[in-house]
mmCIF file of C-alpha atoms in Angstrom:
data_model
loop_
_atom_site.group_PDB
_atom_site.id
_atom_site.type_symbol
_atom_site.label_atom_id
_atom_site.label_comp_id
_atom_site.label_asym_id
_atom_site.label_seq_id
_atom_site.Cartn_x
_atom_site.Cartn_y
_atom_site.Cartn_z
ATOM 1 C CA MET A 1 -25.452 -158.493 1.536
ATOM 2 C CA LEU A 2 -29.238 -157.359 0.513
ATOM 3 C CA ALA A 3 -28.370 -153.573 2.258
ATOM 4 C CA THR A 4 -25.104 -153.477 0.641
ATOM 5 C CA PHE A 5 -26.715 -154.258 -2.633
ATOM 6 C CA ALA A 6 -29.473 -151.509 -1.870
ATOM 7 C CA THR A 7 -26.427 -149.141 -1.001
ATOM 8 C CA LEU A 8 -24.767 -149.812 -4.443
ATOM 9 C CA LEU A 9 -28.371 -149.218 -6.421
ATOM 10 C CA ILE A 10 -28.626 -145.818 -4.446
ATOM 11 C CA PHE A 11 -25.376 -144.867 -5.826
ATOM 12 C CA GLN A 12 -26.365 -145.532 -9.306
ATOM 13 C CA CYS A 13 -29.859 -143.994 -9.003
ATOM 14 C CA LEU A 14 -28.298 -141.121 -7.406
ATOM 15 C CA GLY A 15 -26.012 -140.566 -10.420
ATOM 16 C CA GLU A 16 -28.917 -140.950 -13.014
ATOM 17 C CA GLY A 17 -30.923 -138.439 -11.161
ATOM 18 C CA MET A 18 -27.923 -136.206 -10.986
ATOM 19 C CA VAL A 19 -27.390 -136.572 -14.873
ATOM 20 C CA PHE A 20 -31.466 -136.270 -15.788
ATOM 21 C CA ALA A 21 -31.333 -132.779 -13.457
ATOM 22 C CA LEU A 22 -28.273 -131.595 -14.951
ATOM 23 C CA GLY A 23 -28.373 -132.747 -18.354
ATOM 24 C CA LEU A 24 -24.815 -133.972 -17.779
ATOM 25 C CA PRO A 25 -23.475 -135.929 -21.051
ATOM 26 C CA ILE A 26 -22.127 -139.036 -18.791
ATOM 27 C CA PRO A 27 -23.815 -142.030 -18.342
ATOM 28 C CA GLY A 28 -25.858 -142.052 -14.884
ATOM 29 C CA PRO A 29 -24.055 -145.258 -13.630
ATOM 30 C CA VAL A 30 -20.246 -143.401 -14.408
ATOM 31 C CA VAL A 31 -21.719 -140.267 -12.022
ATOM 32 C CA GLY A 32 -23.027 -142.990 -9.338
ATOM 33 C CA MET A 33 -19.305 -144.639 -9.311
ATOM 34 C CA LEU A 34 -18.016 -141.296 -8.779
ATOM 35 C CA LEU A 35 -20.090 -140.422 -6.094
ATOM 36 C CA LEU A 36 -19.581 -143.811 -4.755
ATOM 37 C CA PHE A 37 -15.589 -143.418 -4.709
ATOM 38 C CA GLY A 38 -16.185 -139.786 -2.985
ATOM 39 C CA ALA A 39 -18.563 -141.661 0.023
ATOM 40 C CA LEU A 40 -15.560 -144.270 0.149
ATOM 41 C CA LEU A 41 -12.892 -141.656 0.436
ATOM 42 C CA VAL A 42 -15.123 -139.739 3.351
ATOM 43 C CA ALA A 43 -16.282 -142.945 4.913
ATOM 44 C CA PRO A 44 -13.568 -145.515 4.393
ATOM 45 C CA ARG A 45 -15.428 -147.647 6.704
ATOM 46 C CA LEU A 46 -17.935 -148.266 3.834
ATOM 47 C CA LEU A 47 -15.613 -150.028 2.083
ATOM 48 C CA ALA A 48 -15.623 -153.050 4.120
ATOM 49 C CA GLN A 49 -19.630 -152.928 4.121
ATOM 50 C CA ILE A 50 -19.915 -153.080 0.556
ATOM 51 C CA GLU A 51 -16.278 -155.131 -0.616
ATOM 52 C CA GLU A 52 -17.651 -158.890 0.054
ATOM 53 C CA THR A 53 -20.827 -157.578 -2.010
ATOM 54 C CA GLY A 54 -18.467 -156.178 -4.646
ATOM 55 C CA THR A 55 -16.387 -158.726 -4.761
ATOM 56 C CA GLN A 56 -19.347 -161.645 -5.674
ATOM 57 C CA LEU A 57 -21.130 -159.000 -8.261
ATOM 58 C CA LEU A 58 -17.602 -159.075 -10.129
ATOM 59 C CA ARG A 59 -17.270 -162.959 -9.668
ATOM 60 C CA HIS A 60 -20.743 -163.404 -11.862
ATOM 61 C CA LEU A 61 -19.697 -160.134 -14.272
ATOM 62 C CA SER A 62 -20.175 -162.375 -17.222
ATOM 63 C CA LEU A 63 -23.643 -163.724 -16.340
ATOM 64 C CA LEU A 64 -24.563 -159.604 -16.440
ATOM 65 C CA PHE A 65 -23.361 -159.579 -20.459
ATOM 66 C CA VAL A 66 -26.168 -162.065 -21.561
ATOM 67 C CA PRO A 67 -28.568 -159.327 -22.354
ATOM 68 C CA ALA A 68 -26.225 -157.575 -24.454
ATOM 69 C CA GLY A 69 -25.479 -160.533 -26.013
ATOM 70 C CA VAL A 70 -29.250 -161.530 -26.543
ATOM 71 C CA GLY A 71 -29.734 -157.811 -28.113
ATOM 72 C CA ILE A 72 -27.084 -158.329 -30.488
ATOM 73 C CA VAL A 73 -28.441 -161.689 -31.691
ATOM 74 C CA VAL A 74 -31.751 -160.306 -32.228
ATOM 75 C CA SER A 75 -30.714 -157.410 -34.138
ATOM 76 C CA ALA A 76 -28.075 -159.243 -36.135
ATOM 77 C CA SER A 77 -30.171 -158.560 -39.146
ATOM 78 C CA SER A 78 -30.402 -155.220 -38.987
ATOM 79 C CA ILE A 79 -26.517 -154.461 -38.173
ATOM 80 C CA SER A 80 -25.452 -157.443 -41.098
ATOM 81 C CA GLY A 81 -24.515 -154.716 -43.869
ATOM 82 C CA HIS A 82 -22.457 -152.706 -41.452
ATOM 83 C CA TRP A 83 -20.157 -155.775 -40.358
ATOM 84 C CA LEU A 84 -16.871 -153.390 -41.708
ATOM 85 C CA ALA A 85 -17.646 -150.697 -39.587
ATOM 86 C CA ILE A 86 -18.241 -152.594 -36.309
ATOM 87 C CA VAL A 87 -15.307 -154.507 -37.176
ATOM 88 C CA VAL A 88 -13.255 -151.265 -37.649
ATOM 89 C CA SER A 89 -15.055 -149.374 -34.439
ATOM 90 C CA VAL A 90 -14.222 -152.765 -32.653
ATOM 91 C CA MET A 91 -10.292 -152.490 -33.807
ATOM 92 C CA VAL A 92 -10.190 -149.052 -32.830
ATOM 93 C CA SER A 93 -11.571 -148.619 -29.475
ATOM 94 C CA THR A 94 -9.322 -151.807 -28.373
ATOM 95 C CA LEU A 95 -6.337 -150.389 -29.782
ATOM 96 C CA LEU A 96 -7.133 -146.846 -28.227
ATOM 97 C CA THR A 97 -8.124 -148.420 -24.434
ATOM 98 C CA LEU A 98 -4.233 -150.385 -24.860
ATOM 99 C CA ALA A 99 -2.843 -147.256 -25.458
ATOM 100 C CA VAL A 100 -4.568 -145.271 -22.692
ATOM 101 C CA THR A 101 -4.015 -148.346 -20.186
ATOM 102 C CA SER A 102 -0.181 -148.645 -21.276
ATOM 103 C CA ALA A 103 -0.099 -144.767 -20.916
ATOM 104 C CA VAL A 104 -1.577 -144.929 -17.597
ATOM 105 C CA THR A 105 0.309 -147.549 -16.365
ATOM 106 C CA ARG A 106 3.306 -146.121 -17.178
ATOM 107 C CA ALA A 107 2.742 -142.859 -15.232
ATOM 108 C CA VAL A 108 1.524 -144.363 -12.035
ATOM 109 C CA ILE A 109 5.124 -146.778 -12.668
ATOM 110 C CA SER A 110 6.827 -143.285 -12.960
ATOM 111 C CA LEU A 111 4.953 -141.565 -9.811
ATOM 112 C CA GLN A 112 6.179 -144.598 -7.738
ATOM 113 C CA GLY A 113 9.605 -144.608 -8.947
ATOM 114 C CA ASN A 114 9.573 -140.895 -7.595
ATOM 115 C CA LYS A 115 8.281 -141.589 -4.323
ATOM 116 C CA ASP A 116 10.589 -144.069 -3.608
ATOM 117 C CA GLU A 117 13.890 -141.846 -4.896
ATOM 118 C CA LYS A 118 12.417 -139.250 -2.760
ATOM 119 C CA ARG A 119 11.901 -141.517 0.508
ATOM 120 C CA ASP A 120 15.703 -142.900 -0.282
ATOM 121 C CA ALA A 121 17.161 -139.269 -0.536
#
């Protein structure tokens, strides 16, 4: 499990390094995840190695939000005057996320339906 965790951290560090070196406007962990996705496509046996550790990390995902929550509580006094902007931005981003998720789900269902129709024909 430690080796797998190290593998995940290596991909995150590679992503951070690429973002820094190339000056990309994308977060390093996102680039690292894309690199990991590419590695999984190239070497499917890697999935079996990291699946258990990934599952364990997802089980305890709520613990990873504790530092962010503490940061919000600590900086609450400095953001208290901006509550309306914060509420509006949270609502807009939630609605946007729901809309994008709905559109992607419809597209995937449509693509799967087209594949089924072609297979039956």
